[in-house]
Amino acid sequence: MTDTIPAADEREEPGSPLSRLRSRLIRALPYLGAAQGYIGLLLVIAVGIVTKGQYFWNQTNLTNAISAFASRGILAVGVTLVILTAGIDLSVGSVLGIGSMTAAMLLVHHDLSPWLIVPASALVGAFFGLCNGLGTTVLRIQSFVMTLAMLSVVRGLDRQISGNVAVGTAVSDPSGHLTPRAEQFALLGTPGYTLFKGTWLPLFGTGGIAYPVLAFVAVCVVGQLVLAKTRFGRHIYAVGGNPTAARLSGVNVTLVVVAVFTLSGMLAGFAGPIDAAYSASADPLAGTGYELDAIAAAVIGGASLAGGRGTITGTFVGALILTLLDNVLGLNAISTNAQLIIKGLIVVVAVVLQRPGFFRAVVDPAVRWWRQRSRPKARRDQ
């Protein structure tokens, strides 16, 4: 045995104040681990308020910040579903890109309504997600390799169908005004366009709510309800926790894995028109690097890359942390290079904090140090 038995004068008496303190700390550890995302969010908000005050903490700034990140937040929801099954999806950025290009081309060349464009883009994304799922389960290719290959394939298709040229969505009529379809498409994310304008809404007043914010929140709510309240959600956790045990319990593991990859692709395709509307164009390189932000949001929110642990609520908080962190750093004129370094370090810290027994490993040495400090000097000198 490697553990040593403490000397008699070092043992804690069951009813001692030190013993009670240690017990309380240990009981609080699970709650501290679960609350790490919320603690991080409060810290980012506090830094923003202290450094920039009203420039940061006002409705216009926060709405613009969340709108800019909304498409990546929607990607993060799909990525979280995949991560919960112990998989990974690196193709979501490229799938968002081709969804964005699909939306722009349907608007410009076919003058379709956004009511048709958004489902069409989501179906395109679902197709590529289905390919990822089948490649992972039927062909037994590791999800990392399969989605990395799909990232390249989809990006190539995007550049091929667009002729490597950006497609603008601000389509004008002969008088120079936006066409009715283009005006409707702008509501999907173009800054300055809001829904329910003139109607009083909690937190938003009468200024309306930006569609990207509404879509992001709605996707998170539905995703969390699916995970927490449905059999499919329980199956996702079961597959991620122990696929063999899940299979023996009657769970169709293959179907669950294919379904989560398909949903991830569908959400990426759904986010495409939002990204195109926000930029007022679809670029062949749209979505590049978005998969990293999506994975970071899921990890910061508490999702375990080993599978079986995480929530959409946590991912929502993680996305807010990244959103507001980008905003705070930008308001404080921090360079883009420094921002990338800071975000990378935050992801590393988040993963370390999730490690089983991490907080216990911190508390025990602290308690031992306090015990040494509180021991009478005469006994310490012996």
mmCIF file of C-alpha atoms in Angstrom:
data_model
loop_
_atom_site.group_PDB
_atom_site.id
_atom_site.type_symbol
_atom_site.label_atom_id
_atom_site.label_comp_id
_atom_site.label_asym_id
_atom_site.label_seq_id
_atom_site.Cartn_x
_atom_site.Cartn_y
_atom_site.Cartn_z
ATOM 1 C CA MET A 1 0.000 0.000 0.000
ATOM 2 C CA THR A 2 1.286 3.452 -0.901
ATOM 3 C CA ASP A 3 -0.862 5.468 1.511
ATOM 4 C CA THR A 4 0.718 6.238 4.880
ATOM 5 C CA ILE A 5 -1.174 6.267 8.150
ATOM 6 C CA PRO A 6 -0.961 9.682 9.766
ATOM 7 C CA ALA A 7 0.674 9.910 13.159
ATOM 8 C CA ALA A 8 -1.579 10.002 16.186
ATOM 9 C CA ASP A 9 -1.075 13.736 16.690
ATOM 10 C CA GLU A 10 -1.924 14.383 13.004
ATOM 11 C CA ARG A 11 -5.227 12.505 12.941
ATOM 12 C CA GLU A 12 -8.375 14.587 12.929
ATOM 13 C CA GLU A 13 -10.808 14.025 15.742
ATOM 14 C CA PRO A 14 -14.286 13.294 14.315
ATOM 15 C CA GLY A 15 -15.919 16.254 16.039
ATOM 16 C CA SER A 16 -13.098 18.750 15.617
ATOM 17 C CA PRO A 17 -13.682 22.039 13.757
ATOM 18 C CA LEU A 18 -11.072 21.013 11.166
ATOM 19 C CA SER A 19 -12.855 17.729 10.504
ATOM 20 C CA ARG A 20 -16.182 19.486 10.102
ATOM 21 C CA LEU A 21 -14.628 22.035 7.724
ATOM 22 C CA ARG A 22 -13.101 19.274 5.618
ATOM 23 C CA SER A 23 -16.414 17.420 5.432
ATOM 24 C CA ARG A 24 -18.263 20.552 4.343
ATOM 25 C CA LEU A 25 -15.683 21.299 1.668
ATOM 26 C CA ILE A 26 -15.871 17.752 0.299
ATOM 27 C CA ARG A 27 -19.669 17.883 0.197
ATOM 28 C CA ALA A 28 -19.465 21.181 -1.707
ATOM 29 C CA LEU A 29 -17.022 19.895 -4.344
ATOM 30 C CA PRO A 30 -19.613 18.431 -6.761
ATOM 31 C CA TYR A 31 -21.562 21.694 -6.695
ATOM 32 C CA LEU A 32 -18.384 23.704 -7.264
ATOM 33 C CA GLY A 33 -17.480 21.589 -10.286
ATOM 34 C CA ALA A 34 -20.972 21.897 -11.732
ATOM 35 C CA ALA A 35 -20.994 25.663 -11.196
ATOM 36 C CA GLN A 36 -17.665 26.393 -12.851
ATOM 37 C CA GLY A 37 -19.356 27.690 -16.018
ATOM 38 C CA TYR A 38 -21.608 30.053 -14.092
ATOM 39 C CA ILE A 39 -18.663 31.280 -12.038
ATOM 40 C CA GLY A 40 -16.727 31.945 -15.238
ATOM 41 C CA LEU A 41 -19.679 33.821 -16.754
ATOM 42 C CA LEU A 42 -19.997 36.039 -13.666
ATOM 43 C CA LEU A 43 -16.271 36.772 -13.776
ATOM 44 C CA VAL A 44 -16.407 37.811 -17.441
ATOM 45 C CA ILE A 45 -19.419 40.055 -16.785
ATOM 46 C CA ALA A 46 -17.682 41.581 -13.761
ATOM 47 C CA VAL A 47 -14.549 42.325 -15.790
ATOM 48 C CA GLY A 48 -16.655 43.896 -18.536
ATOM 49 C CA ILE A 49 -18.545 46.121 -16.106
ATOM 50 C CA VAL A 50 -15.402 47.164 -14.218
ATOM 51 C CA THR A 51 -13.346 47.937 -17.319
ATOM 52 C CA LYS A 52 -15.946 49.397 -19.691
ATOM 53 C CA GLY A 53 -19.060 50.009 -17.621
ATOM 54 C CA GLN A 54 -22.018 51.175 -19.672
ATOM 55 C CA TYR A 55 -20.194 50.595 -22.959
ATOM 56 C CA PHE A 56 -20.353 46.905 -22.124
ATOM 57 C CA TRP A 57 -23.474 46.513 -19.979
ATOM 58 C CA ASN A 58 -26.189 47.860 -22.265
ATOM 59 C CA GLN A 59 -28.849 46.154 -24.356
ATOM 60 C CA THR A 60 -27.514 47.212 -27.759
ATOM 61 C CA ASN A 61 -23.975 45.964 -27.116
ATOM 62 C CA LEU A 62 -25.058 42.663 -25.569
ATOM 63 C CA THR A 63 -27.594 41.988 -28.336
ATOM 64 C CA ASN A 64 -25.013 42.694 -31.037
ATOM 65 C CA ALA A 65 -22.443 40.497 -29.292
ATOM 66 C CA ILE A 66 -24.806 37.531 -28.935
ATOM 67 C CA SER A 67 -26.094 37.962 -32.506
ATOM 68 C CA ALA A 68 -22.533 37.806 -33.819
ATOM 69 C CA PHE A 69 -21.875 34.545 -31.951
ATOM 70 C CA ALA A 70 -25.344 32.990 -32.380
ATOM 71 C CA SER A 71 -24.477 30.854 -35.395
ATOM 72 C CA ARG A 72 -21.471 29.369 -33.558
ATOM 73 C CA GLY A 73 -23.647 28.871 -30.488
ATOM 74 C CA ILE A 74 -26.101 26.839 -32.553
ATOM 75 C CA LEU A 75 -23.169 24.774 -33.836
ATOM 76 C CA ALA A 76 -22.133 24.195 -30.230
ATOM 77 C CA VAL A 77 -25.511 22.607 -29.423
ATOM 78 C CA GLY A 78 -25.083 20.046 -32.191
ATOM 79 C CA VAL A 79 -21.457 19.425 -31.251
ATOM 80 C CA THR A 80 -22.512 18.854 -27.634
ATOM 81 C CA LEU A 81 -24.892 16.068 -28.688
ATOM 82 C CA VAL A 82 -22.026 14.369 -30.526
ATOM 83 C CA ILE A 83 -19.587 14.861 -27.636
ATOM 84 C CA LEU A 84 -22.080 13.280 -25.222
ATOM 85 C CA THR A 85 -21.772 10.051 -27.231
ATOM 86 C CA ALA A 86 -17.955 10.265 -26.911
ATOM 87 C CA GLY A 87 -17.607 11.459 -30.514
ATOM 88 C CA ILE A 88 -16.433 14.685 -32.119
ATOM 89 C CA ASP A 89 -17.633 16.674 -35.125
ATOM 90 C CA LEU A 90 -15.008 18.812 -36.838
ATOM 91 C CA SER A 91 -17.066 19.383 -39.991
ATOM 92 C CA VAL A 92 -19.699 21.762 -38.591
ATOM 93 C CA GLY A 93 -17.872 24.911 -39.702
ATOM 94 C CA SER A 94 -17.708 23.729 -43.309
ATOM 95 C CA VAL A 95 -21.308 22.499 -43.197
ATOM 96 C CA LEU A 96 -22.381 25.935 -41.957
ATOM 97 C CA GLY A 97 -20.449 27.402 -44.882
ATOM 98 C CA ILE A 98 -22.245 25.320 -47.500
ATOM 99 C CA GLY A 99 -25.564 26.000 -45.759
ATOM 100 C CA SER A 100 -24.777 29.700 -45.995
ATOM 101 C CA MET A 101 -23.923 29.410 -49.703
ATOM 102 C CA THR A 102 -27.055 27.340 -50.361
ATOM 103 C CA ALA A 103 -29.207 30.013 -48.738
ATOM 104 C CA ALA A 104 -27.599 32.853 -50.676
ATOM 105 C CA MET A 105 -27.882 31.095 -54.026
ATOM 106 C CA LEU A 106 -31.521 30.142 -53.438
ATOM 107 C CA LEU A 107 -32.266 33.786 -52.609
ATOM 108 C CA VAL A 108 -30.300 35.389 -55.440
ATOM 109 C CA HIS A 109 -30.925 32.913 -58.265
ATOM 110 C CA HIS A 110 -34.370 31.547 -57.365
ATOM 111 C CA ASP A 111 -35.900 34.344 -55.258
ATOM 112 C CA LEU A 112 -37.198 31.885 -52.683
ATOM 113 C CA SER A 113 -38.767 32.867 -49.385
ATOM 114 C CA PRO A 114 -36.709 32.457 -46.190
ATOM 115 C CA TRP A 115 -39.460 30.071 -45.064
ATOM 116 C CA LEU A 116 -38.163 27.700 -47.755
ATOM 117 C CA ILE A 117 -34.503 28.688 -47.668
ATOM 118 C CA VAL A 118 -33.934 27.867 -43.991
ATOM 119 C CA PRO A 119 -35.382 24.296 -44.161
ATOM 120 C CA ALA A 120 -33.498 23.667 -47.418
ATOM 121 C CA SER A 121 -30.188 24.689 -45.822
ATOM 122 C CA ALA A 122 -30.957 22.544 -42.770
ATOM 123 C CA LEU A 123 -31.639 19.531 -45.014
ATOM 124 C CA VAL A 124 -28.325 20.046 -46.816
ATOM 125 C CA GLY A 125 -26.572 20.068 -43.450
ATOM 126 C CA ALA A 126 -28.507 17.004 -42.273
ATOM 127 C CA PHE A 127 -27.312 15.083 -45.361
ATOM 128 C CA PHE A 128 -23.654 15.686 -44.550
ATOM 129 C CA GLY A 129 -24.305 14.899 -40.889
ATOM 130 C CA LEU A 130 -25.913 11.619 -41.935
ATOM 131 C CA CYS A 131 -22.805 10.805 -43.986
ATOM 132 C CA ASN A 132 -20.670 11.445 -40.889
ATOM 133 C CA GLY A 133 -22.862 9.160 -38.794
ATOM 134 C CA LEU A 134 -22.847 6.327 -41.331
ATOM 135 C CA GLY A 135 -19.104 6.635 -41.812
ATOM 136 C CA THR A 136 -18.559 6.446 -38.069
ATOM 137 C CA THR A 137 -20.880 3.484 -37.440
ATOM 138 C CA VAL A 138 -21.107 1.442 -40.647
ATOM 139 C CA LEU A 139 -17.581 2.017 -41.961
ATOM 140 C CA ARG A 140 -16.219 2.127 -38.374
ATOM 141 C CA ILE A 141 -14.080 5.202 -39.036
ATOM 142 C CA GLN A 142 -13.170 7.166 -35.936
ATOM 143 C CA SER A 143 -15.347 10.272 -35.682
ATOM 144 C CA PHE A 144 -12.278 12.512 -35.563
ATOM 145 C CA VAL A 145 -11.000 11.160 -38.883
ATOM 146 C CA MET A 146 -14.434 10.944 -40.532
ATOM 147 C CA THR A 147 -15.453 14.500 -39.709
ATOM 148 C CA LEU A 148 -11.997 15.845 -40.530
ATOM 149 C CA ALA A 149 -12.343 14.304 -43.989
ATOM 150 C CA MET A 150 -15.891 15.688 -44.304
ATOM 151 C CA LEU A 151 -14.596 19.139 -43.358
ATOM 152 C CA SER A 152 -12.334 19.044 -46.429
ATOM 153 C CA VAL A 153 -14.947 17.511 -48.751
ATOM 154 C CA VAL A 154 -17.678 20.006 -47.859
ATOM 155 C CA ARG A 155 -15.330 22.981 -48.082
ATOM 156 C CA GLY A 156 -14.271 21.850 -51.544
ATOM 157 C CA LEU A 157 -17.904 21.463 -52.648
ATOM 158 C CA ASP A 158 -18.712 24.920 -51.282
ATOM 159 C CA ARG A 159 -15.913 26.507 -53.268
ATOM 160 C CA GLN A 160 -16.818 24.517 -56.365
ATOM 161 C CA ILE A 161 -20.502 25.473 -56.522
ATOM 162 C CA SER A 162 -19.760 29.125 -55.754
ATOM 163 C CA GLY A 163 -16.936 29.427 -58.243
ATOM 164 C CA ASN A 164 -14.803 30.642 -55.330
ATOM 165 C CA VAL A 165 -16.782 33.900 -55.342
ATOM 166 C CA ALA A 166 -18.820 35.414 -52.505
ATOM 167 C CA VAL A 167 -22.570 35.768 -53.142
ATOM 168 C CA GLY A 168 -24.207 38.895 -51.733
ATOM 169 C CA THR A 169 -27.669 38.686 -50.198
ATOM 170 C CA ALA A 170 -28.557 42.394 -50.382
ATOM 171 C CA VAL A 171 -30.470 42.014 -53.653
ATOM 172 C CA SER A 172 -31.837 45.335 -54.911
ATOM 173 C CA ASP A 173 -34.639 46.199 -57.317
ATOM 174 C CA PRO A 174 -34.203 48.766 -60.156
ATOM 175 C CA SER A 175 -35.036 51.590 -57.739
ATOM 176 C CA GLY A 176 -32.135 50.645 -55.491
ATOM 177 C CA HIS A 177 -34.228 49.250 -52.630
ATOM 178 C CA LEU A 178 -34.004 45.727 -51.279
ATOM 179 C CA THR A 179 -36.383 43.289 -52.898
ATOM 180 C CA PRO A 180 -39.146 41.915 -50.631
ATOM 181 C CA ARG A 181 -37.379 38.548 -50.401
ATOM 182 C CA ALA A 182 -34.051 40.181 -49.566
ATOM 183 C CA GLU A 183 -35.779 42.294 -46.927
ATOM 184 C CA GLN A 184 -37.242 39.163 -45.370
ATOM 185 C CA PHE A 185 -33.865 37.407 -45.532
ATOM 186 C CA ALA A 186 -32.203 40.327 -43.745
ATOM 187 C CA LEU A 187 -34.423 39.634 -40.735
ATOM 188 C CA LEU A 188 -32.489 36.392 -40.247
ATOM 189 C CA GLY A 189 -29.483 38.231 -38.888
ATOM 190 C CA THR A 190 -28.536 41.506 -40.541
ATOM 191 C CA PRO A 191 -27.655 43.988 -37.752
ATOM 192 C CA GLY A 192 -30.431 46.510 -37.202
ATOM 193 C CA TYR A 193 -33.237 44.158 -38.204
ATOM 194 C CA THR A 194 -35.337 42.810 -35.339
ATOM 195 C CA LEU A 195 -38.507 40.824 -34.801
ATOM 196 C CA PHE A 196 -41.523 42.004 -32.758
ATOM 197 C CA LYS A 197 -40.404 45.631 -32.988
ATOM 198 C CA GLY A 198 -42.820 47.885 -31.103
ATOM 199 C CA THR A 199 -44.035 45.045 -28.865
ATOM 200 C CA TRP A 200 -42.807 45.164 -25.284
ATOM 201 C CA LEU A 201 -40.715 42.116 -24.371
ATOM 202 C CA PRO A 202 -38.993 41.295 -21.062
ATOM 203 C CA LEU A 203 -35.284 42.244 -21.152
ATOM 204 C CA PHE A 204 -35.680 43.734 -24.644
ATOM 205 C CA GLY A 205 -38.314 46.435 -24.201
ATOM 206 C CA THR A 206 -39.966 47.639 -27.405
ATOM 207 C CA GLY A 207 -36.837 47.524 -29.563
ATOM 208 C CA GLY A 208 -37.583 43.991 -30.704
ATOM 209 C CA ILE A 209 -35.391 40.898 -30.559
ATOM 210 C CA ALA A 210 -32.772 39.909 -33.105
ATOM 211 C CA TYR A 211 -33.606 36.648 -34.883
ATOM 212 C CA PRO A 212 -30.150 35.100 -34.217
ATOM 213 C CA VAL A 213 -30.650 35.595 -30.465
ATOM 214 C CA LEU A 214 -34.149 34.114 -30.615
ATOM 215 C CA ALA A 215 -32.992 31.161 -32.720
ATOM 216 C CA PHE A 216 -30.021 30.441 -30.451
ATOM 217 C CA VAL A 217 -32.122 30.497 -27.286
ATOM 218 C CA ALA A 218 -34.870 28.376 -28.882
ATOM 219 C CA VAL A 219 -32.377 25.744 -30.072
ATOM 220 C CA CYS A 220 -30.821 25.576 -26.593
ATOM 221 C CA VAL A 221 -34.213 25.209 -24.876
ATOM 222 C CA VAL A 222 -35.369 22.461 -27.238
ATOM 223 C CA GLY A 223 -32.009 20.683 -27.010
ATOM 224 C CA GLN A 224 -32.024 20.696 -23.209
ATOM 225 C CA LEU A 225 -35.610 19.428 -23.102
ATOM 226 C CA VAL A 226 -34.704 16.596 -25.478
ATOM 227 C CA LEU A 227 -31.756 15.567 -23.303
ATOM 228 C CA ALA A 228 -33.574 15.864 -19.981
ATOM 229 C CA LYS A 229 -37.113 14.739 -20.787
ATOM 230 C CA THR A 230 -36.991 12.179 -23.602
ATOM 231 C CA ARG A 231 -35.924 8.574 -23.981
ATOM 232 C CA PHE A 232 -33.653 9.608 -26.845
ATOM 233 C CA GLY A 233 -31.819 11.972 -24.494
ATOM 234 C CA ARG A 234 -31.310 9.200 -21.942
ATOM 235 C CA HIS A 235 -30.003 6.946 -24.708
ATOM 236 C CA ILE A 236 -27.460 9.609 -25.708
ATOM 237 C CA TYR A 237 -26.054 9.682 -22.170
ATOM 238 C CA ALA A 238 -26.085 5.879 -21.993
ATOM 239 C CA VAL A 239 -24.142 5.499 -25.251
ATOM 240 C CA GLY A 240 -21.575 8.058 -24.146
ATOM 241 C CA GLY A 241 -21.200 6.574 -20.679
ATOM 242 C CA ASN A 242 -20.822 2.930 -21.681
ATOM 243 C CA PRO A 243 -21.811 1.862 -25.217
ATOM 244 C CA THR A 244 -21.469 -1.847 -24.418
ATOM 245 C CA ALA A 245 -23.771 -1.634 -21.415
ATOM 246 C CA ALA A 246 -26.183 0.511 -23.444
ATOM 247 C CA ARG A 247 -26.284 -2.094 -26.210
ATOM 248 C CA LEU A 248 -26.914 -4.894 -23.709
ATOM 249 C CA SER A 249 -29.744 -2.805 -22.242
ATOM 250 C CA GLY A 250 -31.501 -2.716 -25.596
ATOM 251 C CA VAL A 251 -30.323 0.678 -26.864
ATOM 252 C CA ASN A 252 -29.720 0.848 -30.614
ATOM 253 C CA VAL A 253 -26.267 2.399 -30.347
ATOM 254 C CA THR A 254 -25.789 2.708 -34.102
ATOM 255 C CA LEU A 255 -29.075 4.551 -34.541
ATOM 256 C CA VAL A 256 -28.302 6.949 -31.680
ATOM 257 C CA VAL A 257 -24.851 7.806 -33.061
ATOM 258 C CA VAL A 258 -26.178 8.331 -36.586
ATOM 259 C CA ALA A 259 -29.001 10.483 -35.195
ATOM 260 C CA VAL A 260 -26.729 12.817 -33.215
ATOM 261 C CA PHE A 261 -24.402 13.351 -36.177
ATOM 262 C CA THR A 262 -27.412 14.058 -38.393
ATOM 263 C CA LEU A 263 -28.758 16.548 -35.859
ATOM 264 C CA SER A 264 -25.361 18.214 -35.619
ATOM 265 C CA GLY A 265 -25.239 18.612 -39.398
ATOM 266 C CA MET A 266 -28.843 19.843 -39.505
ATOM 267 C CA LEU A 267 -28.149 22.537 -36.908
ATOM 268 C CA ALA A 268 -25.023 23.592 -38.821
ATOM 269 C CA GLY A 269 -27.095 23.905 -41.985
ATOM 270 C CA PHE A 270 -29.772 25.796 -40.052
ATOM 271 C CA ALA A 271 -27.132 28.267 -38.826
ATOM 272 C CA GLY A 272 -25.924 28.894 -42.397
ATOM 273 C CA PRO A 273 -28.645 31.409 -43.410
ATOM 274 C CA ILE A 274 -28.155 33.257 -40.113
ATOM 275 C CA ASP A 275 -24.460 33.649 -40.830
ATOM 276 C CA ALA A 276 -25.162 34.737 -44.432
ATOM 277 C CA ALA A 277 -27.735 37.315 -43.293
ATOM 278 C CA TYR A 278 -25.412 38.675 -40.612
ATOM 279 C CA SER A 279 -22.607 39.179 -43.146
ATOM 280 C CA ALA A 280 -25.006 40.156 -45.974
ATOM 281 C CA SER A 281 -23.128 37.650 -48.128
ATOM 282 C CA ALA A 282 -22.110 34.007 -48.332
ATOM 283 C CA ASP A 283 -18.361 33.560 -48.588
ATOM 284 C CA PRO A 284 -16.779 30.269 -49.760
ATOM 285 C CA LEU A 285 -14.666 30.391 -46.593
ATOM 286 C CA ALA A 286 -17.591 31.139 -44.249
ATOM 287 C CA GLY A 287 -17.485 29.105 -41.046
ATOM 288 C CA THR A 288 -13.734 28.496 -41.106
ATOM 289 C CA GLY A 289 -12.622 27.809 -37.537
ATOM 290 C CA TYR A 290 -16.172 27.876 -36.164
ATOM 291 C CA GLU A 291 -15.892 24.238 -35.134
ATOM 292 C CA LEU A 292 -13.188 25.208 -32.633
ATOM 293 C CA ASP A 293 -15.427 27.818 -31.000
ATOM 294 C CA ALA A 294 -18.295 25.313 -30.900
ATOM 295 C CA ILE A 295 -16.172 22.651 -29.213
ATOM 296 C CA ALA A 296 -14.724 25.235 -26.825
ATOM 297 C CA ALA A 297 -18.219 26.378 -25.807
ATOM 298 C CA ALA A 298 -19.248 22.787 -25.074
ATOM 299 C CA VAL A 299 -16.091 22.032 -23.064
ATOM 300 C CA ILE A 300 -16.200 25.288 -21.098
ATOM 301 C CA GLY A 301 -19.846 24.502 -20.342
ATOM 302 C CA GLY A 302 -18.881 21.216 -18.701
ATOM 303 C CA ALA A 303 -19.212 18.626 -21.485
ATOM 304 C CA SER A 304 -16.693 15.804 -21.117
ATOM 305 C CA LEU A 305 -14.854 14.741 -24.256
ATOM 306 C CA ALA A 306 -14.926 11.212 -22.830
ATOM 307 C CA GLY A 307 -18.697 11.238 -23.286
ATOM 308 C CA GLY A 308 -21.663 10.770 -21.001
ATOM 309 C CA ARG A 309 -21.454 14.086 -19.164
ATOM 310 C CA GLY A 310 -22.661 17.540 -20.149
ATOM 311 C CA THR A 311 -25.797 19.605 -20.745
ATOM 312 C CA ILE A 312 -27.096 22.030 -23.336
ATOM 313 C CA THR A 313 -27.583 24.534 -20.513
ATOM 314 C CA GLY A 314 -23.868 24.305 -19.787
ATOM 315 C CA THR A 315 -23.082 24.771 -23.486
ATOM 316 C CA PHE A 316 -25.312 27.852 -23.535
ATOM 317 C CA VAL A 317 -23.323 29.280 -20.626
ATOM 318 C CA GLY A 318 -20.051 28.349 -22.326
ATOM 319 C CA ALA A 319 -21.161 30.111 -25.510
ATOM 320 C CA LEU A 320 -22.095 33.207 -23.496
ATOM 321 C CA ILE A 321 -18.661 33.174 -21.855
ATOM 322 C CA LEU A 322 -16.912 33.120 -25.233
ATOM 323 C CA THR A 323 -19.318 35.708 -26.647
ATOM 324 C CA LEU A 324 -18.885 38.198 -23.824
ATOM 325 C CA LEU A 325 -15.162 37.468 -23.553
ATOM 326 C CA ASP A 326 -14.723 38.399 -27.235
ATOM 327 C CA ASN A 327 -16.741 41.532 -26.604
ATOM 328 C CA VAL A 328 -14.844 42.572 -23.473
ATOM 329 C CA LEU A 329 -11.452 41.993 -25.096
ATOM 330 C CA GLY A 330 -12.536 43.903 -28.194
ATOM 331 C CA LEU A 331 -13.817 46.857 -26.163
ATOM 332 C CA ASN A 332 -10.486 46.934 -24.331
ATOM 333 C CA ALA A 333 -8.576 46.968 -27.648
ATOM 334 C CA ILE A 334 -6.890 43.620 -27.003
ATOM 335 C CA SER A 335 -5.251 42.338 -30.187
ATOM 336 C CA THR A 336 -6.770 39.394 -32.065
ATOM 337 C CA ASN A 337 -3.634 37.334 -31.445
ATOM 338 C CA ALA A 338 -3.874 37.875 -27.693
ATOM 339 C CA GLN A 339 -7.581 36.998 -27.786
ATOM 340 C CA LEU A 340 -6.794 33.632 -29.384
ATOM 341 C CA ILE A 341 -4.185 32.916 -26.708
ATOM 342 C CA ILE A 342 -6.577 33.807 -23.895
ATOM 343 C CA LYS A 343 -9.398 31.657 -25.296
ATOM 344 C CA GLY A 344 -7.038 28.717 -25.721
ATOM 345 C CA LEU A 345 -5.858 28.992 -22.124
ATOM 346 C CA ILE A 346 -9.456 29.145 -20.891
ATOM 347 C CA VAL A 347 -10.260 25.874 -22.682
ATOM 348 C CA VAL A 348 -7.235 24.206 -21.046
ATOM 349 C CA VAL A 349 -8.292 25.439 -17.613
ATOM 350 C CA ALA A 350 -11.859 24.238 -18.181
ATOM 351 C CA VAL A 351 -10.664 20.739 -19.089
ATOM 352 C CA VAL A 352 -8.364 20.586 -16.045
ATOM 353 C CA LEU A 353 -11.197 21.649 -13.732
ATOM 354 C CA GLN A 354 -13.368 18.844 -15.099
ATOM 355 C CA ARG A 355 -10.790 16.194 -14.210
ATOM 356 C CA PRO A 356 -12.224 13.716 -11.673
ATOM 357 C CA GLY A 357 -10.909 14.414 -8.174
ATOM 358 C CA PHE A 358 -9.298 17.735 -9.138
ATOM 359 C CA PHE A 359 -11.029 19.784 -6.454
ATOM 360 C CA ARG A 360 -10.486 16.999 -3.896
ATOM 361 C CA ALA A 361 -6.797 17.040 -4.770
ATOM 362 C CA VAL A 362 -6.757 20.782 -4.059
ATOM 363 C CA VAL A 363 -8.769 20.653 -0.831
ATOM 364 C CA ASP A 364 -6.828 17.842 0.880
ATOM 365 C CA PRO A 365 -3.377 19.545 0.714
ATOM 366 C CA ALA A 366 -4.977 22.814 1.842
ATOM 367 C CA VAL A 367 -6.538 21.096 4.848
ATOM 368 C CA ARG A 368 -3.223 19.407 5.719
ATOM 369 C CA TRP A 369 -1.430 22.775 5.467
ATOM 370 C CA TRP A 370 -4.022 24.373 7.744
ATOM 371 C CA ARG A 371 -3.672 21.503 10.184
ATOM 372 C CA GLN A 372 0.085 22.075 10.343
ATOM 373 C CA ARG A 373 -0.418 25.809 10.820
ATOM 374 C CA SER A 374 -3.027 25.390 13.550
ATOM 375 C CA ARG A 375 -1.024 22.818 15.527
ATOM 376 C CA PRO A 376 0.492 24.293 18.744
ATOM 377 C CA LYS A 377 4.031 25.570 18.205
ATOM 378 C CA ALA A 378 5.479 23.367 20.928
ATOM 379 C CA ARG A 379 4.123 20.256 19.214
ATOM 380 C CA ARG A 380 5.432 21.433 15.809
ATOM 381 C CA ASP A 381 8.937 21.880 17.223
ATOM 382 C CA GLN A 382 9.068 18.374 18.653
#
